[in-house]
Coordinates of C-alpha atoms and ligand atoms in Angstrom, one line a residue:
M25 CA 16.4 15.0 47.3
N26 CA 19.5 12.9 46.9
E27 CA 21.2 12.5 43.6
Y28 CA 20.1 8.8 43.3
Q29 CA 16.5 9.6 43.7
S30 CA 16.7 12.3 41.1
L31 CA 18.4 9.9 38.7
W32 CA 15.5 7.6 39.2
N33 CA 13.0 10.4 38.7
D34 CA 14.6 11.4 35.5
T35 CA 14.6 7.8 34.3
I36 CA 10.9 7.5 35.1
D37 CA 10.2 10.7 33.1
K38 CA 11.9 9.3 30.1
L39 CA 10.1 6.0 30.4
N40 CA 6.9 7.9 30.7
E41 CA 7.6 9.7 27.4
M42 CA 8.3 6.4 25.7
M43 CA 5.5 4.3 26.9
D44 CA 1.7 4.4 26.6
E45 CA 0.1 5.9 29.6
T46 CA -1.9 2.9 30.9
N47 CA 1.1 0.6 30.5
F48 CA 3.3 3.1 32.2
Q49 CA 1.0 3.5 35.1
D50 CA 0.5 -0.2 35.5
T51 CA 4.2 -0.9 35.6
F52 CA 5.9 2.1 37.0
G53 CA 3.0 4.0 38.7
D54 CA 4.1 2.7 42.2
V55 CA 7.8 2.4 41.6
K56 CA 8.8 5.8 43.0
H57 CA 11.3 5.5 45.7
V58 CA 15.0 4.8 45.9
S59 CA 15.9 3.1 49.0
K60 CA 19.7 3.4 49.1
E61 CA 22.9 3.2 47.0
E62 CA 25.6 0.8 47.6
N63 CA 28.7 0.0 45.6
G64 CA 27.2 1.7 42.5
I65 CA 23.9 -0.1 42.9
I66 CA 20.8 2.1 43.3
Y67 CA 18.0 0.1 45.0
V68 CA 14.6 1.0 43.8
I69 CA 11.6 -0.2 45.6
T70 CA 8.9 -2.1 43.7
P71 CA 5.4 -2.8 45.2
S72 CA 5.4 -6.5 44.4
P73 CA 7.6 -9.3 43.1
F74 CA 5.5 -9.4 40.0
I75 CA 6.3 -5.8 39.1
K76 CA 9.9 -6.4 39.9
N77 CA 10.1 -9.4 37.6
K78 CA 8.2 -7.6 34.9
I79 CA 10.6 -4.6 35.0
N80 CA 13.6 -6.9 35.1
S81 CA 12.5 -9.0 32.1
I82 CA 11.0 -6.3 29.9
Y83 CA 12.5 -2.9 30.7
S84 CA 15.9 -3.6 32.1
K85 CA 17.8 -2.9 28.9
T86 CA 15.8 0.3 28.2
I87 CA 16.3 1.5 31.8
S88 CA 20.1 0.9 31.7
D89 CA 20.3 2.7 28.4
I90 CA 18.4 5.7 29.9
L91 CA 20.7 5.7 32.9
S92 CA 23.8 5.6 30.9
N93 CA 22.6 8.7 29.0
L94 CA 21.9 10.5 32.3
T95 CA 25.3 9.9 33.9
T96 CA 28.8 8.8 33.0
R97 CA 29.2 7.2 36.5
K98 CA 29.1 3.4 36.7
L99 CA 25.7 3.0 38.3
K100 CA 23.0 0.4 38.1
F101 CA 19.4 0.3 39.2
K102 CA 18.4 -2.8 41.2
F103 CA 14.7 -3.4 41.8
V104 CA 13.7 -4.9 45.1
C105 CA 10.6 -5.4 47.1
E106 CA 10.5 -3.8 50.6
D107 CA 10.5 -7.1 52.4
E108 CA 13.5 -8.3 50.5
L109 CA 15.3 -5.2 51.6
N110 CA 14.5 -6.0 55.2
A111 CA 15.5 -9.6 54.9
R112 CA 18.7 -8.5 53.4
A113 CA 19.4 -6.0 56.2
V114 CA 18.9 -8.8 58.7
K115 CA 21.0 -11.2 56.8
Q116 CA 23.8 -8.6 56.5
Q117 CA 24.5 -8.1 60.1
P118 CA 27.0 -10.8 60.9
A119 CA 29.3 -10.6 63.9
F120 CA 32.1 -9.5 61.7
P121 CA 32.1 -7.1 58.8
I122 CA 31.7 -8.6 55.4
I123 CA 34.9 -8.0 53.4
N124 CA 33.7 -10.1 50.6
K125 CA 32.2 -7.5 48.2
H126 CA 31.6 -8.9 44.8
N127 CA 29.5 -7.8 41.9
L128 CA 27.8 -11.1 41.2
N129 CA 24.1 -11.6 40.5
E130 CA 22.9 -13.9 43.3
N131 CA 20.2 -15.5 41.1
Y132 CA 22.9 -17.0 38.9
N133 CA 23.7 -20.0 41.0
F134 CA 24.0 -23.7 40.6
E135 CA 20.7 -24.5 42.1
S136 CA 18.8 -22.4 39.5
F137 CA 20.7 -23.9 36.6
V138 CA 18.8 -26.6 34.8
V139 CA 21.1 -29.4 33.7
G140 CA 20.6 -31.5 30.6
E141 CA 22.5 -33.1 27.6
S142 CA 23.5 -29.7 26.2
N143 CA 25.3 -28.4 29.3
R144 CA 26.0 -31.3 31.6
M145 CA 29.7 -31.4 31.0
S146 CA 30.0 -27.6 31.5
Y147 CA 27.9 -27.8 34.6
L148 CA 29.9 -30.7 36.2
T149 CA 33.1 -29.0 35.4
A150 CA 31.9 -25.7 36.8
T151 CA 31.0 -27.3 40.1
K152 CA 34.3 -29.0 40.2
V153 CA 36.2 -25.8 39.7
A154 CA 33.9 -24.1 42.3
E155 CA 34.9 -26.7 44.8
N156 CA 38.6 -26.6 44.1
P157 CA 39.3 -23.1 42.6
G158 CA 42.7 -22.6 41.1
T159 CA 43.9 -26.1 41.1
T160 CA 41.6 -28.3 39.0
F161 CA 41.2 -26.6 35.7
N162 CA 42.8 -23.2 35.2
P163 CA 41.6 -21.4 33.3
L164 CA 38.1 -22.9 32.7
Y165 CA 37.0 -21.7 29.3
I166 CA 33.3 -22.0 28.5
F167 CA 32.0 -21.2 25.1
G168 CA 28.7 -21.3 23.3
G169 CA 26.0 -19.3 21.5
V170 CA 24.1 -16.3 22.8
G171 CA 21.7 -16.8 25.7
L172 CA 22.7 -20.4 26.5
G173 CA 23.7 -19.8 30.1
K174 CA 27.5 -19.0 30.0
T175 CA 27.2 -16.0 32.2
H176 CA 24.9 -17.8 34.5
L177 CA 27.3 -20.7 34.9
M178 CA 30.3 -18.5 35.3
Q179 CA 28.6 -16.4 38.1
A180 CA 27.4 -19.6 39.8
I181 CA 31.1 -20.5 40.2
G182 CA 31.7 -17.1 41.7
N183 CA 28.8 -17.2 44.0
Y184 CA 29.6 -20.7 45.2
I185 CA 33.2 -19.7 46.1
A186 CA 32.0 -16.5 47.7
D187 CA 29.5 -18.4 49.9
G188 CA 32.4 -20.7 51.0
D189 CA 34.8 -18.0 52.2
V190 CA 33.9 -14.4 52.7
N191 CA 37.6 -13.3 52.4
N192 CA 37.8 -14.2 48.7
K193 CA 38.2 -11.3 46.4
I194 CA 36.1 -12.2 43.4
L195 CA 35.7 -10.1 40.3
Y196 CA 33.2 -10.6 37.5
V197 CA 34.1 -8.4 34.5
Q198 CA 33.0 -8.3 30.9
A199 CA 35.9 -8.1 28.6
N200 CA 34.7 -4.7 27.2
E201 CA 34.6 -3.3 30.7
Y202 CA 38.2 -4.5 31.1
L203 CA 39.1 -2.6 27.9
E204 CA 37.4 0.5 29.1
D205 CA 39.0 0.3 32.5
Y206 CA 42.5 0.0 31.0
G207 CA 41.8 2.6 28.3
R208 CA 40.7 5.1 31.0
A209 CA 43.8 4.3 33.2
I210 CA 46.0 5.1 30.2
R211 CA 44.1 8.2 29.1
D212 CA 44.1 9.7 32.5
N213 CA 47.6 8.5 33.2
N214 CA 46.4 7.1 36.4
M215 CA 46.8 3.4 37.0
K216 CA 45.7 3.5 40.7
A217 CA 42.1 2.6 40.4
F218 CA 42.8 0.0 37.7
E219 CA 45.4 -1.7 39.8
E220 CA 43.2 -1.7 42.9
K221 CA 40.4 -3.4 41.0
Y222 CA 42.5 -6.1 39.4
E223 CA 45.2 -6.8 41.9
N224 CA 45.2 -9.7 44.5
L225 CA 42.2 -11.3 43.0
D226 CA 41.2 -14.8 44.2
V227 CA 38.9 -15.4 41.4
L228 CA 38.6 -13.6 38.1
L229 CA 35.6 -14.1 35.9
V230 CA 36.0 -12.7 32.4
D231 CA 32.8 -12.7 30.3
D232 CA 32.8 -12.6 26.5
I233 CA 36.5 -12.6 26.0
Q234 CA 36.0 -12.1 22.2
M235 CA 35.5 -8.4 23.0
L236 CA 39.1 -8.2 23.8
E237 CA 39.9 -8.2 20.1
K238 CA 39.7 -4.5 19.9
G239 CA 42.5 -3.6 22.2
K240 CA 46.1 -4.6 21.5
S241 CA 47.8 -3.0 24.5
S242 CA 45.0 -4.2 26.8
Q243 CA 45.7 -7.7 25.7
Q244 CA 49.3 -7.2 26.8
E245 CA 48.0 -6.0 30.1
F246 CA 45.6 -8.9 30.4
F247 CA 48.3 -11.3 29.6
K248 CA 50.1 -10.1 32.7
L249 CA 47.0 -10.4 34.8
F250 CA 46.4 -13.9 33.5
N251 CA 49.9 -15.0 34.4
N252 CA 49.7 -13.4 37.7
M253 CA 46.6 -15.3 38.5
T254 CA 47.8 -18.7 37.3
D255 CA 51.2 -18.2 38.9
R256 CA 49.4 -17.8 42.3
Q257 CA 47.1 -20.7 41.5
K258 CA 44.1 -18.4 41.4
Q259 CA 41.1 -19.3 39.4
I260 CA 40.3 -17.8 36.1
V261 CA 37.0 -18.5 34.3
I262 CA 36.5 -17.2 30.7
T263 CA 33.5 -17.3 28.5
S264 CA 33.3 -16.7 24.8
D265 CA 31.2 -17.2 21.7
T266 CA 33.9 -19.4 20.1
P267 CA 36.6 -21.8 21.1
P268 CA 40.0 -20.2 21.8
A269 CA 41.6 -21.3 18.6
K270 CA 38.9 -19.5 16.7
L271 CA 39.2 -16.1 18.5
N272 CA 40.0 -13.4 16.0
G273 CA 42.3 -10.6 16.7
I274 CA 43.5 -11.9 20.0
M275 CA 47.2 -12.6 20.3
D276 CA 48.4 -16.2 20.1
R277 CA 50.2 -16.2 23.4
L278 CA 46.8 -15.4 25.1
T279 CA 44.7 -17.9 23.1
S280 CA 47.3 -20.6 23.7
R281 CA 47.1 -19.8 27.5
F282 CA 43.3 -20.1 27.3
Q283 CA 43.8 -23.7 26.2
M284 CA 45.9 -24.5 29.2
G285 CA 43.1 -25.5 31.5
L286 CA 39.9 -27.1 30.3
I287 CA 37.6 -26.0 27.5
V288 CA 33.9 -26.9 27.7
D289 CA 30.9 -25.8 25.6
I290 CA 27.2 -25.2 26.0
K291 CA 24.8 -26.2 23.3
Q292 CA 21.2 -25.4 22.6
P293 CA 19.0 -27.1 25.2
D294 CA 16.8 -30.0 24.0
Y295 CA 13.1 -30.0 24.3
N296 CA 12.9 -31.6 27.7
Q297 CA 15.4 -29.2 29.1
R298 CA 13.5 -26.3 27.7
V299 CA 10.4 -27.5 29.5
Q300 CA 12.3 -27.8 32.7
I301 CA 13.7 -24.4 32.4
L302 CA 10.3 -22.9 31.9
K303 CA 8.9 -24.8 34.8
R304 CA 11.8 -23.6 37.0
K305 CA 11.3 -20.1 35.9
L306 CA 7.6 -20.2 36.8
L307 CA 8.4 -21.5 40.2
E308 CA 10.8 -18.6 40.8
T309 CA 8.8 -15.8 39.5
S310 CA 5.1 -16.4 39.5
Q311 CA 2.3 -18.0 41.5
V312 CA 0.2 -18.5 38.5
Q313 CA -0.7 -22.0 37.3
V314 CA 0.3 -22.6 33.8
S315 CA -0.9 -25.7 32.0
D316 CA 1.4 -28.2 30.3
D317 CA 0.1 -27.4 26.9
V318 CA 1.2 -23.8 27.2
I319 CA 4.6 -24.7 28.5
N320 CA 5.0 -27.3 25.7
Y321 CA 4.0 -24.8 23.1
I322 CA 6.6 -22.3 24.3
A323 CA 9.2 -25.0 24.5
E324 CA 8.5 -26.2 20.9
N325 CA 8.7 -22.7 19.5
F326 CA 11.7 -21.1 21.2
V327 CA 14.6 -23.4 20.6
N328 CA 17.7 -21.3 20.1
N329 CA 18.2 -19.2 23.2
V330 CA 17.2 -19.6 26.8
R331 CA 16.8 -15.8 27.2
E332 CA 14.2 -15.7 24.4
L333 CA 12.5 -18.8 25.9
E334 CA 12.1 -17.1 29.2
G335 CA 11.0 -13.9 27.5
A336 CA 8.3 -15.8 25.7
L337 CA 6.9 -17.1 29.0
T338 CA 7.0 -13.7 30.6
R339 CA 5.1 -12.3 27.7
V340 CA 2.3 -14.9 28.0
L341 CA 2.0 -14.4 31.8
W342 CA 1.8 -10.8 31.3
Q343 CA -0.8 -10.9 28.6
A344 CA -3.0 -13.3 30.7
E345 CA -2.6 -10.9 33.6
I346 CA -3.8 -8.0 31.4
L347 CA -6.8 -10.0 30.3
N348 CA -7.4 -10.9 33.9
T349 CA -7.4 -14.7 33.3
T350 CA -5.1 -17.6 33.6
P351 CA -2.7 -18.3 30.7
N352 CA -4.1 -20.7 28.1
I353 CA -3.0 -22.1 24.8
Q354 CA -4.9 -19.5 22.9
I355 CA -3.3 -16.6 24.7
A356 CA 0.1 -18.1 24.1
K357 CA -0.6 -18.5 20.5
D358 CA -1.9 -15.0 20.0
T359 CA 0.8 -13.2 22.0
L360 CA 3.7 -15.2 20.7
E361 CA 2.7 -15.4 17.1
I362 CA 4.5 -12.2 16.2
L363 CA 7.7 -13.3 17.9
I364 CA 7.6 -16.7 16.3
N365 CA 7.0 -15.1 12.9
A366 CA 9.9 -12.8 13.4
Q367 CA 12.1 -15.7 14.2
I368 CA 11.1 -17.5 11.0
K369 CA 11.6 -14.3 9.0
D370 CA 15.1 -13.9 10.5
D371 CA 15.9 -17.4 9.7
N372 CA 14.4 -17.4 6.3
S373 CA 16.7 -14.8 5.1
N374 CA 19.6 -16.8 6.3
Y375 CA 18.8 -20.2 4.9
E376 CA 21.0 -19.5 1.8
N377 CA 23.9 -19.3 4.1
A378 CA 23.0 -22.7 5.5
L379 CA 22.9 -24.2 2.0
S380 CA 26.5 -23.1 1.3
V381 CA 27.6 -24.3 4.7
I382 CA 26.3 -27.8 4.0
A383 CA 27.7 -27.8 0.4
D384 CA 31.1 -26.8 1.9
F385 CA 30.9 -29.4 4.6
Y386 CA 30.5 -32.1 1.9
S387 CA 32.8 -30.5 -0.6
I388 CA 30.1 -30.2 -3.3
S389 CA 28.6 -27.2 -5.0
V390 CA 25.3 -25.5 -3.9
A391 CA 24.1 -26.2 -7.5
D392 CA 24.7 -30.0 -7.0
L393 CA 23.1 -29.8 -3.6
L394 CA 19.9 -28.4 -5.1
G395 CA 20.1 -30.3 -8.3
K396 CA 18.6 -33.5 -9.6
S397 CA 21.6 -35.9 -9.6
R398 CA 20.9 -39.1 -7.5
N399 CA 24.6 -39.7 -7.0
N400 CA 25.1 -40.8 -3.4
K401 CA 27.6 -38.0 -2.9
Y402 CA 24.7 -35.5 -3.2
V403 CA 21.7 -37.4 -1.7
L404 CA 22.7 -37.4 2.0
P405 CA 23.8 -33.7 2.0
R406 CA 20.5 -32.9 0.2
H407 CA 18.4 -34.6 2.7
I408 CA 20.3 -33.0 5.5
A409 CA 19.6 -29.6 3.9
M410 CA 15.9 -30.3 3.6
F411 CA 15.8 -31.4 7.2
L412 CA 17.5 -28.3 8.5
L413 CA 15.4 -26.0 6.4
K414 CA 12.3 -27.6 8.0
T415 CA 13.5 -27.9 11.5
H416 CA 15.8 -25.1 12.0
Y417 CA 14.4 -22.5 9.6
K418 CA 10.8 -23.6 9.9
L419 CA 10.2 -23.4 6.2
T420 CA 7.2 -25.3 4.9
Y421 CA 7.6 -28.5 2.8
S422 CA 6.4 -26.8 -0.4
K423 CA 8.7 -23.8 0.1
I424 CA 11.6 -26.3 0.5
G425 CA 10.5 -28.1 -2.6
A426 CA 10.6 -24.9 -4.5
I427 CA 14.1 -24.2 -3.3
F428 CA 15.2 -27.6 -4.4
N429 CA 14.3 -27.1 -8.0
G430 CA 10.6 -27.8 -7.8
R431 CA 10.5 -31.1 -6.0
D432 CA 7.2 -31.9 -4.6
H433 CA 6.0 -31.7 -1.1
T434 CA 6.1 -35.5 -0.3
T435 CA 9.7 -35.9 -1.7
V436 CA 10.8 -33.2 0.8
M437 CA 8.8 -34.8 3.6
N438 CA 10.4 -38.2 3.0
G439 CA 13.9 -36.7 3.0
C440 CA 13.3 -34.9 6.3
Q441 CA 11.8 -38.0 7.9
K442 CA 14.7 -40.1 6.8
I443 CA 17.2 -37.9 8.5
E444 CA 15.1 -37.5 11.6
S445 CA 14.9 -41.3 12.1
E446 CA 18.5 -41.9 11.2
L447 CA 19.7 -39.3 13.6
E448 CA 18.5 -41.4 16.4
S449 CA 20.9 -44.2 15.8
D450 CA 23.6 -42.9 13.5
K451 CA 26.2 -41.2 15.7
E452 CA 28.3 -40.0 12.8
L453 CA 25.3 -38.3 11.1
K454 CA 24.4 -36.6 14.3
M455 CA 27.9 -35.2 14.7
A456 CA 27.8 -34.0 11.1
V457 CA 24.5 -32.2 11.7
D458 CA 25.6 -30.8 15.0
S459 CA 28.7 -29.4 13.4
I460 CA 26.8 -27.9 10.5
L461 CA 24.3 -26.3 12.9
K462 CA 27.2 -24.8 14.8
K463 CA 28.5 -23.2 11.6
I464 CA 25.1 -21.7 10.6
Ligands
ADP13 P1 24.8 -16.3 27.8 O1 25.8 -15.7 28.8 O2 25.3 -17.6 27.3 O3 24.5 -15.3 26.7 P2 23.0 -16.2 30.0 O4 23.9 -16.9 31.1 O5 23.0 -14.7 30.2 O6 23.5 -16.6 28.5 O7 21.6 -16.8 30.1 C1 20.4 -16.1 29.6 C2 19.2 -16.4 30.5 O8 18.9 -17.7 30.4 C3 19.6 -16.1 31.9 O9 18.5 -15.5 32.6 C4 19.9 -17.4 32.5 O10 19.6 -17.5 33.9 C5 19.0 -18.3 31.7 N1 19.5 -19.7 31.6 C6 20.4 -20.1 30.6 N2 20.6 -21.4 30.8 C7 19.9 -21.8 31.8 C8 19.7 -23.1 32.4 N3 20.4 -24.1 32.0 N4 18.9 -23.1 33.5 C9 18.3 -22.1 33.9 N5 18.4 -20.9 33.4 C10 19.2 -20.7 32.3
MG14 MG1 26.6 -13.7 28.7

């Protein structure tokens, strides 16, 4: 038995210990064989696209954790259906050898990226960079919250460039992987592998640059790499959870370099976009018909993060499958209730932070924000606070009333409605609320 097969067997054994037997059999019962290993990727054969998607969306984190406990080598399992492997084999027999080996996820492309208000600017910029790498905006710096599509968009740039010219040397790397690579090279006093990986790149995609904060000497090294790329007019794309000026623990000469090109951000998708994302995801992964009320319900309740949005859909599909029926609104409510409650609980514990952010924003005290004074200085911030506790933290009107020193339910409701309707026309108010939301 080859070593990759036995790695998979060991992984399966661990999963078996962790999962309940029926669930284990349903999911992994027919996922037995490793097809091949290539560039650190171990291809495991799944009996159907459904099982493949289920493993990818529910178990991939667990599986990669198990694998990293089994081996120190940089390996990854990839789940494929047999016909995919065959199609791939046919596709990969061009007249000339493919030199273009990259580590991008092919599913992260521009076609599968749903564009809306929250990400249009980033999307358009990314396509522009992909068409003229190295010369339009260098570096391109994309920032935004967790699970909003930064990695997807960054890799879409890479995939687009890769499709255009097989000779491009494209590298996607997470900043902490860069740290590890450099640390290892120094520790082993051997720069060879490190240099080979990072030299002569045509495109460098560095994900989650904020992770670089931990390594001072790595930052020096990265500074050299950065200059080497820009001097040769080679494209760099960087993602982060904050704008460059707010990066902590990263040397100024780097953060100022990050501002040389163009900085764009991705915000939370609005309702319509969330619906589109769910529909797209359905098209890609399932043949099941899902009615609009189910889609709408999910889109209404998972607002912060596309990853969680997609996870919610997967959960509903799976539950319906277990019950041997098509997804309906009752199934959606039943299966998602626990996740939605968890979100509310999470947020509940944080609303106090939101109150201080709002008070700070308007330079008033939290006591005044919650207090009874009708001074104009306090009324608007107070309404905004009520509105955000309702929409963002999902608190009930009466709970909010209690927080605001025993105001009654209708007072709170009026405050919330006022903000809601003014947001539609008042640009300044919208900017204020957006900026508060970003801070919380
Ligand atoms: P981030 O890197 O910002 O944390 P990811 O790029 O990993 O987020 O996105 C999380 C998941 O959501 C991925 O599966 C990605 O494909 C999906 N996703 C995010 N934004 C979009 C979008 N606009 N259209 C389609 N899928 C998206
Ligand atoms: Mg990411």
